[in-house]
Tab-separated table of C-alpha atoms in Angstrom:
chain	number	residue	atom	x	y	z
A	3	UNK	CA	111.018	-29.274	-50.647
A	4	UNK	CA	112.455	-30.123	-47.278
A	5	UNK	CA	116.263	-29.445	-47.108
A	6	UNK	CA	118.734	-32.420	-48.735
A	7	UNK	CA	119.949	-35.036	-46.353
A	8	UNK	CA	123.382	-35.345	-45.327
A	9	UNK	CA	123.792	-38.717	-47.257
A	10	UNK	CA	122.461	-37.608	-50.200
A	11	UNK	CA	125.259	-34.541	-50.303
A	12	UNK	CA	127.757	-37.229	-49.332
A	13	UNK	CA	127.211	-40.037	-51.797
A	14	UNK	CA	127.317	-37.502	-54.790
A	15	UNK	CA	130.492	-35.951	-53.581
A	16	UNK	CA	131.786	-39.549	-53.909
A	17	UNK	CA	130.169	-40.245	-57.202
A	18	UNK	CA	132.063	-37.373	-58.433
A	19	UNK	CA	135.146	-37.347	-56.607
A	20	UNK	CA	135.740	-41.239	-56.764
A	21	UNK	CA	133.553	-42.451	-59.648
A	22	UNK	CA	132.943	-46.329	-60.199
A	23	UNK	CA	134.637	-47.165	-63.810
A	24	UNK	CA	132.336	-47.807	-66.494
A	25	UNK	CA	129.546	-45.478	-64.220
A	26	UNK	CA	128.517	-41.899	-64.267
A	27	UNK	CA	125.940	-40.626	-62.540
A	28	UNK	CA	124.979	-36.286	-62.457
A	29	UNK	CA	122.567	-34.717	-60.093
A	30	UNK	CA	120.215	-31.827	-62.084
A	31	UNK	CA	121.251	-28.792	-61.105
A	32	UNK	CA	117.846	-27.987	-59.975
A	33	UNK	CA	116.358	-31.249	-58.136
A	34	UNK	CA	119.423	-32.835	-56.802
A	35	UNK	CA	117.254	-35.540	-55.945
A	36	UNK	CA	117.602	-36.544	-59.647
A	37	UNK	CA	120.512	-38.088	-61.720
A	38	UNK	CA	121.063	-38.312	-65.259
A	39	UNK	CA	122.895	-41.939	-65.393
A	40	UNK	CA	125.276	-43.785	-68.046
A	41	UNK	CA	126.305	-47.721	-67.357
A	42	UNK	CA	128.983	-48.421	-70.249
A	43	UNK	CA	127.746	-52.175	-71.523
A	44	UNK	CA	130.382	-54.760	-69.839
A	45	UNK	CA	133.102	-56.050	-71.553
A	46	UNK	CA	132.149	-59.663	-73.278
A	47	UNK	CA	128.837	-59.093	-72.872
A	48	UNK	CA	126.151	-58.108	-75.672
A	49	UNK	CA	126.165	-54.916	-74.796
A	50	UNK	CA	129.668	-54.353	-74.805
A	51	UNK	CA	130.553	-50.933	-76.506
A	52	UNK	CA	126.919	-49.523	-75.629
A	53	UNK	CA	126.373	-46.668	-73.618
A	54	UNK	CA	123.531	-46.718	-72.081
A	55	UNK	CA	121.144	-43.285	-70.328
A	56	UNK	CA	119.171	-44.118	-67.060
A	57	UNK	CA	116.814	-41.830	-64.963
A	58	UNK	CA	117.467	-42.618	-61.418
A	59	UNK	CA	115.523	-40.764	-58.783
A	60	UNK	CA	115.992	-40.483	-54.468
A	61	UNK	CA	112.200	-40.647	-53.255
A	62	UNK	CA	111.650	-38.415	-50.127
A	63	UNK	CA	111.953	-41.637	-48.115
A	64	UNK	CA	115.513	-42.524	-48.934
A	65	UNK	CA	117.253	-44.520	-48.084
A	66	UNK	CA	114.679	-46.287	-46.630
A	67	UNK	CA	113.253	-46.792	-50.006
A	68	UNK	CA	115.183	-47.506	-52.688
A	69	UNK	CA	116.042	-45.375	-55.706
A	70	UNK	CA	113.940	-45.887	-58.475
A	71	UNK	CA	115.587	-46.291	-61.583
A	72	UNK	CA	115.106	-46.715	-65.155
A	73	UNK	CA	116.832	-47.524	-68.259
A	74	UNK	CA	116.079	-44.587	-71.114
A	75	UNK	CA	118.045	-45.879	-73.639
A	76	UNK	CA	116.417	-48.593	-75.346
A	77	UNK	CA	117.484	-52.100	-74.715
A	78	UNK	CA	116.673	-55.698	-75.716
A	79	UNK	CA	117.298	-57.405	-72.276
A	80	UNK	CA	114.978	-60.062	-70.139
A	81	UNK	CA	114.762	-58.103	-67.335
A	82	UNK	CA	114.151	-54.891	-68.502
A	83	UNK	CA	111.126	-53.992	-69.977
A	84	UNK	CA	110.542	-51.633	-72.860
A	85	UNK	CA	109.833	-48.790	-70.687
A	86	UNK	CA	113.224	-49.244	-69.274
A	87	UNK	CA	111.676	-50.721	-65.865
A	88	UNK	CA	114.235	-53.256	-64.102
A	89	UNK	CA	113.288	-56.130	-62.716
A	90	UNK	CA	115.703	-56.425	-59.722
A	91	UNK	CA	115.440	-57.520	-56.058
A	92	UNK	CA	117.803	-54.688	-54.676
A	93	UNK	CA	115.544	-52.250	-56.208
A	94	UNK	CA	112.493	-53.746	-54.555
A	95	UNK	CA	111.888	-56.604	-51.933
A	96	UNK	CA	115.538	-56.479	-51.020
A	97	UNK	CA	116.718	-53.322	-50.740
A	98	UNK	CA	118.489	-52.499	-47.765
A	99	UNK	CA	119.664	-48.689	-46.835
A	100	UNK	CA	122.774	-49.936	-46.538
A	101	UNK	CA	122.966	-49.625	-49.942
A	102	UNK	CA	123.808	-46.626	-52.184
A	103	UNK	CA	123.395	-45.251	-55.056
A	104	UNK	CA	126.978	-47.047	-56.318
A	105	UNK	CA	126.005	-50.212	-55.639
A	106	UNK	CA	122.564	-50.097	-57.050
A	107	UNK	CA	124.365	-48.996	-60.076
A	108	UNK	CA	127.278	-51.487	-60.177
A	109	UNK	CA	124.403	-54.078	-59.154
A	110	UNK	CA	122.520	-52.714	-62.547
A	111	UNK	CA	125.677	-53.385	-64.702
A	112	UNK	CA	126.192	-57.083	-63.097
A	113	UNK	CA	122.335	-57.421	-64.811
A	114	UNK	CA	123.887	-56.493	-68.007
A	115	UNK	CA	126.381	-59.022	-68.085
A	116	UNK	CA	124.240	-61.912	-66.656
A	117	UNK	CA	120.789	-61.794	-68.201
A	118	UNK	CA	118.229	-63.631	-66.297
A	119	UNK	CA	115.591	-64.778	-68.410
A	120	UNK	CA	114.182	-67.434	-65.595
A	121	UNK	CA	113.272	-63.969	-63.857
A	122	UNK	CA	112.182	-61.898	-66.638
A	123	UNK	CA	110.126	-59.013	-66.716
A	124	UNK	CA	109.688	-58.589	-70.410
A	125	UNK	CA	108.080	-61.517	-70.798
A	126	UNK	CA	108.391	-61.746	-74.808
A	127	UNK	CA	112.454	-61.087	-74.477
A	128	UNK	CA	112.587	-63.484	-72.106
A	129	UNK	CA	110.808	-66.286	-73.833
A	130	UNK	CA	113.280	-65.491	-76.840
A	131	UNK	CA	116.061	-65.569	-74.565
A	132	UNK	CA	115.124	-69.586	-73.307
A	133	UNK	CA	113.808	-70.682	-76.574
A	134	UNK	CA	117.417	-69.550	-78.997
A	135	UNK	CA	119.816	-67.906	-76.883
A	136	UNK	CA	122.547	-67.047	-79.545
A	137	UNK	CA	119.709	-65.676	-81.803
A	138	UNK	CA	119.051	-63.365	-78.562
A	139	UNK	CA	122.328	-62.179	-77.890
A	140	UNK	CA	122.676	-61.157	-81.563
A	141	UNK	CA	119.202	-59.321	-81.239
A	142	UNK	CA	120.556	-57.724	-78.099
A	143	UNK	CA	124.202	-56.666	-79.978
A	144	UNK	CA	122.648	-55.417	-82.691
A	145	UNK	CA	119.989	-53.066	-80.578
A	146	UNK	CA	123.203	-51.951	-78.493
A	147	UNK	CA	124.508	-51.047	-81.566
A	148	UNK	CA	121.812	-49.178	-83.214
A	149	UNK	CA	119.984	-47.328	-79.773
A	150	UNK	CA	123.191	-47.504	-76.997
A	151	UNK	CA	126.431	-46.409	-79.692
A	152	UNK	CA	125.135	-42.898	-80.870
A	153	UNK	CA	127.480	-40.378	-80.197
A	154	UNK	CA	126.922	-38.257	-77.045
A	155	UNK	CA	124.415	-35.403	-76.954
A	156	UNK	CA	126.694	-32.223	-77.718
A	157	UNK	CA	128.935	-31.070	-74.909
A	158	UNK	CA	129.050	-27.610	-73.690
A	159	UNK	CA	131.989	-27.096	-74.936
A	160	UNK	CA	131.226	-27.518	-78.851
A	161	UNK	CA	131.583	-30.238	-81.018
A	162	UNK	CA	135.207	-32.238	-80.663
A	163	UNK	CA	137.008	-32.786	-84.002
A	164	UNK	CA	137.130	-36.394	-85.162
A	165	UNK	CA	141.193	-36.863	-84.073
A	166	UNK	CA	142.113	-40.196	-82.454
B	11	UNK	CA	83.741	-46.555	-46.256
B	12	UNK	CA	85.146	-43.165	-46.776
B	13	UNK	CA	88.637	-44.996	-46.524
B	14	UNK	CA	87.921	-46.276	-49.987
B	15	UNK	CA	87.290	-42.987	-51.188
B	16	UNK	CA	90.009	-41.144	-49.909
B	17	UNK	CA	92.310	-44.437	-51.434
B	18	UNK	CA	90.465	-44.246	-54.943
B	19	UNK	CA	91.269	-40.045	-54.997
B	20	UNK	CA	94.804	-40.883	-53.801
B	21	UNK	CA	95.600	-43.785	-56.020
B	22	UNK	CA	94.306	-41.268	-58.897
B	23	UNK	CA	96.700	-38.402	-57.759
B	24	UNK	CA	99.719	-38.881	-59.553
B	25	UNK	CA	101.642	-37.388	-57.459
B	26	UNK	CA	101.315	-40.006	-54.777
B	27	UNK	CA	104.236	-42.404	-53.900
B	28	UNK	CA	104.645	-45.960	-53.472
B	29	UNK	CA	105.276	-45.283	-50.017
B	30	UNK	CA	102.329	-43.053	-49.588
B	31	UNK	CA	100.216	-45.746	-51.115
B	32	UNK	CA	101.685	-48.360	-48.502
B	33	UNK	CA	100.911	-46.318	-45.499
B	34	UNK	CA	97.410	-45.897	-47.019
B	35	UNK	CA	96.748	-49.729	-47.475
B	36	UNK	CA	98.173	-50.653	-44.462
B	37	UNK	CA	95.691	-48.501	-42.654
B	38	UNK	CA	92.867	-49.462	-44.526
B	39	UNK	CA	94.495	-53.350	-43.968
B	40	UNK	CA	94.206	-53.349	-39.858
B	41	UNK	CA	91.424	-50.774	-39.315
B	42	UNK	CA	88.975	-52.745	-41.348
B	43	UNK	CA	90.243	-56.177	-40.565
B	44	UNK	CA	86.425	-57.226	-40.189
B	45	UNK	CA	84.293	-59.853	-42.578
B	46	UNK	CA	84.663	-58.417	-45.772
B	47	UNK	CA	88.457	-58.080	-46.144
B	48	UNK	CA	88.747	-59.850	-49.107
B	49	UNK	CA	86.276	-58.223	-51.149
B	50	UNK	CA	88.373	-54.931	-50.260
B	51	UNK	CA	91.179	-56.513	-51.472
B	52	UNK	CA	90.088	-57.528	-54.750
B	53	UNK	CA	88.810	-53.761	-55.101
B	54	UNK	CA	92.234	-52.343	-54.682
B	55	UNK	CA	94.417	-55.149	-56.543
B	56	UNK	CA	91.938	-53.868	-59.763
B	57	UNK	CA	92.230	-49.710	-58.623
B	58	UNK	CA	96.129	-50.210	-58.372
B	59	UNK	CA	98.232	-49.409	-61.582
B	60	UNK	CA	99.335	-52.532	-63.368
B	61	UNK	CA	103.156	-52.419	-62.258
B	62	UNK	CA	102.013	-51.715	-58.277
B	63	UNK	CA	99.879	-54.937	-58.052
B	64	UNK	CA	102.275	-57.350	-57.814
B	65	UNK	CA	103.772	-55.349	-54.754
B	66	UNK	CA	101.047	-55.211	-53.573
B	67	UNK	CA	99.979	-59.210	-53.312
B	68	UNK	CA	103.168	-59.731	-51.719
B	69	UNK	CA	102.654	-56.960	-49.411
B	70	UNK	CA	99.490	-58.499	-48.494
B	71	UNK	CA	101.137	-61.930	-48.054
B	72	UNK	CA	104.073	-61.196	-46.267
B	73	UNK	CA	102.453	-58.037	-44.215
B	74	UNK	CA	102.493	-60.327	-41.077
B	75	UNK	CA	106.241	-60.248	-41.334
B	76	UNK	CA	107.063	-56.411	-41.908
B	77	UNK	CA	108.960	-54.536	-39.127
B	78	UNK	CA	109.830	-55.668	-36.034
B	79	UNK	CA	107.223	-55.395	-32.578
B	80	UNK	CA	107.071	-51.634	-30.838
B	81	UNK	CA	109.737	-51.146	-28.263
B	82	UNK	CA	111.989	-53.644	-30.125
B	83	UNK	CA	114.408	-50.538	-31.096
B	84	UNK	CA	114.434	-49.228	-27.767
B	85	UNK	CA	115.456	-52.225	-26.123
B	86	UNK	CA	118.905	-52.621	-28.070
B	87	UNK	CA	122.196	-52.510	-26.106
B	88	UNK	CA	123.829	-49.186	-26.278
B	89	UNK	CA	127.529	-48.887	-27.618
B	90	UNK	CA	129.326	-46.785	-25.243
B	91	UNK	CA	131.497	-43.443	-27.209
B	92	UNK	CA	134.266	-45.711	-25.508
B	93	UNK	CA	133.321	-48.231	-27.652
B	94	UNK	CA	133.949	-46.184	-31.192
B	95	UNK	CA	136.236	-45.451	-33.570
B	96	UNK	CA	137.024	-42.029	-34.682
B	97	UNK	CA	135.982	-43.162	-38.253
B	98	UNK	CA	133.116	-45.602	-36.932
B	99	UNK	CA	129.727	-44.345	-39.376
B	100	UNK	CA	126.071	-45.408	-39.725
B	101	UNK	CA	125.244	-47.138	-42.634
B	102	UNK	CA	122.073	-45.649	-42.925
B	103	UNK	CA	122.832	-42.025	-42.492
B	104	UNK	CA	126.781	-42.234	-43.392
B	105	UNK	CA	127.612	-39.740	-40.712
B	106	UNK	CA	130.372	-39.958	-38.092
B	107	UNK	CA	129.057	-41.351	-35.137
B	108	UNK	CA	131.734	-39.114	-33.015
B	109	UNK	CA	130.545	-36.176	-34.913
B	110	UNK	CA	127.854	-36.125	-32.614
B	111	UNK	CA	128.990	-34.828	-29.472
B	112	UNK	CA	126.354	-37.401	-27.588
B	113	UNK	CA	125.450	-39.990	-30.083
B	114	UNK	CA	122.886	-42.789	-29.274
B	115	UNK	CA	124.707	-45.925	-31.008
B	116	UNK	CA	122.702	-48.996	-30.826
B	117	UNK	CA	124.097	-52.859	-32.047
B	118	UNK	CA	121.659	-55.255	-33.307
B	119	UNK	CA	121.246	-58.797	-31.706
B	120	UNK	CA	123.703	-61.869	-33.281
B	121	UNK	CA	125.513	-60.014	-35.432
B	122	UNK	CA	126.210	-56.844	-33.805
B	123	UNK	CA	125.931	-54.596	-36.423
B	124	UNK	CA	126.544	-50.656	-35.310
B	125	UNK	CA	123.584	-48.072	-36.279
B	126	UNK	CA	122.290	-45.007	-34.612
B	127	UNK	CA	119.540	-45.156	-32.663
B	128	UNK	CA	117.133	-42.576	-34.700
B	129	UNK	CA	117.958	-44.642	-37.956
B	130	UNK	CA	117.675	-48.351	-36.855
B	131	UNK	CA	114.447	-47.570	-35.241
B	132	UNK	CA	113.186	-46.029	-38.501
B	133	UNK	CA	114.812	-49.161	-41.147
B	134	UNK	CA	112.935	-51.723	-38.150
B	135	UNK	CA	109.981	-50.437	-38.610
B	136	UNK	CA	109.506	-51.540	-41.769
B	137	UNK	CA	111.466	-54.808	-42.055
B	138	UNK	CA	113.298	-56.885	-39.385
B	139	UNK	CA	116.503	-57.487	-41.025
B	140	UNK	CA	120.410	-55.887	-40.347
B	141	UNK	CA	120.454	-53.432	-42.990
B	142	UNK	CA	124.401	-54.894	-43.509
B	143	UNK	CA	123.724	-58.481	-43.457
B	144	UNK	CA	120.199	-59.020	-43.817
B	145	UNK	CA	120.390	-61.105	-40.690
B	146	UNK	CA	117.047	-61.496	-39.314
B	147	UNK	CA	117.153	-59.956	-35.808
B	148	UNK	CA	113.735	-60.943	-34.567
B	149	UNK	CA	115.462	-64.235	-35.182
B	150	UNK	CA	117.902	-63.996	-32.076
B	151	UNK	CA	117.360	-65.767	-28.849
B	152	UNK	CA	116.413	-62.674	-26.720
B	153	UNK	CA	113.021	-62.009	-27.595
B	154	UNK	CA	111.974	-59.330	-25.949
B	155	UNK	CA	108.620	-59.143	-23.933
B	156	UNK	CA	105.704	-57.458	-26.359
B	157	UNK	CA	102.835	-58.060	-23.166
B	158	UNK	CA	103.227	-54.514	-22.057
B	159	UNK	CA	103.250	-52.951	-25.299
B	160	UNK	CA	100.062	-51.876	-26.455
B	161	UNK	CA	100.299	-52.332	-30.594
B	162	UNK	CA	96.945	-51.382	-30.803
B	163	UNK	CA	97.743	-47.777	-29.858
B	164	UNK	CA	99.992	-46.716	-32.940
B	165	UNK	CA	97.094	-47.787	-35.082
B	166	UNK	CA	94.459	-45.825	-32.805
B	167	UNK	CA	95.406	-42.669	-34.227
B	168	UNK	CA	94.242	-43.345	-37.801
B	169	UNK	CA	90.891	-45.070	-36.485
């Protein structure tokens, strides 16, 4: 493994010391080339109070490649596909290395709150999504609700008591 | 036709990249760029993994466009240290340009977007466009003269 590039140490300082609200995103300890992700569900949208879990991963050739990134926690969405692949420009034709890691993320949440089911890549959601649009969005809520609302894996530090 | 089987053995290794797998077909894609092309092509589209094909039909169809001529890099204007700001930074590698006791600071035609040198040349090569604005700098009015350069050489060394 060659040695980690200087804007690779820099944009995970940031993530870290200035993170984007709503975002987290943790390098492994050992392949700091790989992040363990959460995008919080936007507000008003049907996945509002979800938390969802993505893999994203820096390919040797970043940033002239993009990240590749993909949702883990299961989601009912048309352009994510049930292996948690995203169908979105930044992440392929137009990427540009002027991008980072924040904005491919904040771009990922803006997908979350404006489904595009005339550019699907689960086909089936997507057809469901033009044909009764309410009946989606319920669909959608009530996935968030059952895959994207668990409680947390358990922290280091021990389970919390239940205090508000 | 050894190409093919060195592609088939490195489609099958799963530990090959996207990237990888570019560089491979674009090889194949200008060394063999004799009668039977399109045969080759329909070969691969089926050898490629599902998700990959699609990339790879509108790699095929846009491949013309990719990257901007050999010696287009070198022939952008240099931004004098003068010219900088303490907190001036690349894009592409998000370092301090002044950092660098003797940096090589390029800006790109129309819309003078600032990049080093070393990562400009690297981002062209690939596509044409201002990694900032997506301008399209092959687009600008100074085209620069390809006569002299030889493309035919960079490909020579994979032959």
């Amino acid at each position: 493994m060659t040695t980690l590039p200087k804007r690779i140490i820099k944009e995970t300082e940031r993530l870290v010391s200035d993170p984007v609200p709503g975002i987290s995103a943790e390098p492994h300890e050992d392949n700091l080339r790989y992040f363990d992700v959460s995008i919080e569900g936007p507000q008003q949208s049907a996945y509002e109070n979800g938390v969802f879990r993505l893999e994203l991963f820096l390919p040797d050739e970043y940033p002239m490649e993009p990240p590749k990134v993909r949702f883990l926690t299961k989601i009912y969405h048309p352009n994510i596909d049930r292996l948690g692949r995203i169908c979105l420009d930044v992440l392929k034709t137009n990427w540009s290395p002027a991008l980072q890691i924040r904005t491919v993320l904040l771009s990922i949440q803006a997908l979350l709150a404006t489904p595009n089911p005339n550019d699907p890549l689960a086909n089936d959601v997507a057809e469901d999504w033009i044909a009764d649009e309410d009946a989606a969005i319920a669909k959608a809520k009530h996935w968030t609700a059952l895959y994207a609302c668990r409680p947390p894996p358990p922290s280091p530090t021990g389970p919390s008591e239940t205090n508000n | 036709m050894n190409m093919i089987t060195n592609l088939v053995h490195y489609i099958l290794d799963e530990h090959s990249t996207r990237t990888g797998l570019r560089s491979q077909l674009n090889e194949m894609f200008f060394s063999n760029s004799t009668s039977d092309n399109s045969a080759l092509f329909q070969v691969l589209t089926q050898l490629i993994p599902e998700e990959l094909q699609q990339e790879w039909l509108e790699w095929i169809s846009d491949g013309e466009k990719r990257g901007v001529p050999e010696g287009f890099s070198d022939s952008l204007p240099r931004v004098a240290t003068t010219h900088l700001s303490p907190d001036d930074t690349c894009a592409i590698c998000c370092c301090v340009y002044l950092e660098d006791s003797y940096p090589l600071v390029v800006k790109l035609p129309n819309c003078n977007h600032k990049f080093d040198l070393q990562c400009i040349t690297l981002w062209l090569s690939k596509s044409s466009t201002c990694p900032m604005c997506r301008n399209d700098v092959m687009s600008s009015k100074t085209k620069i003269d390809t006569s002299m350069v030889e493309l035919e050489e960079d490909w020579g060394m994979y032959g």
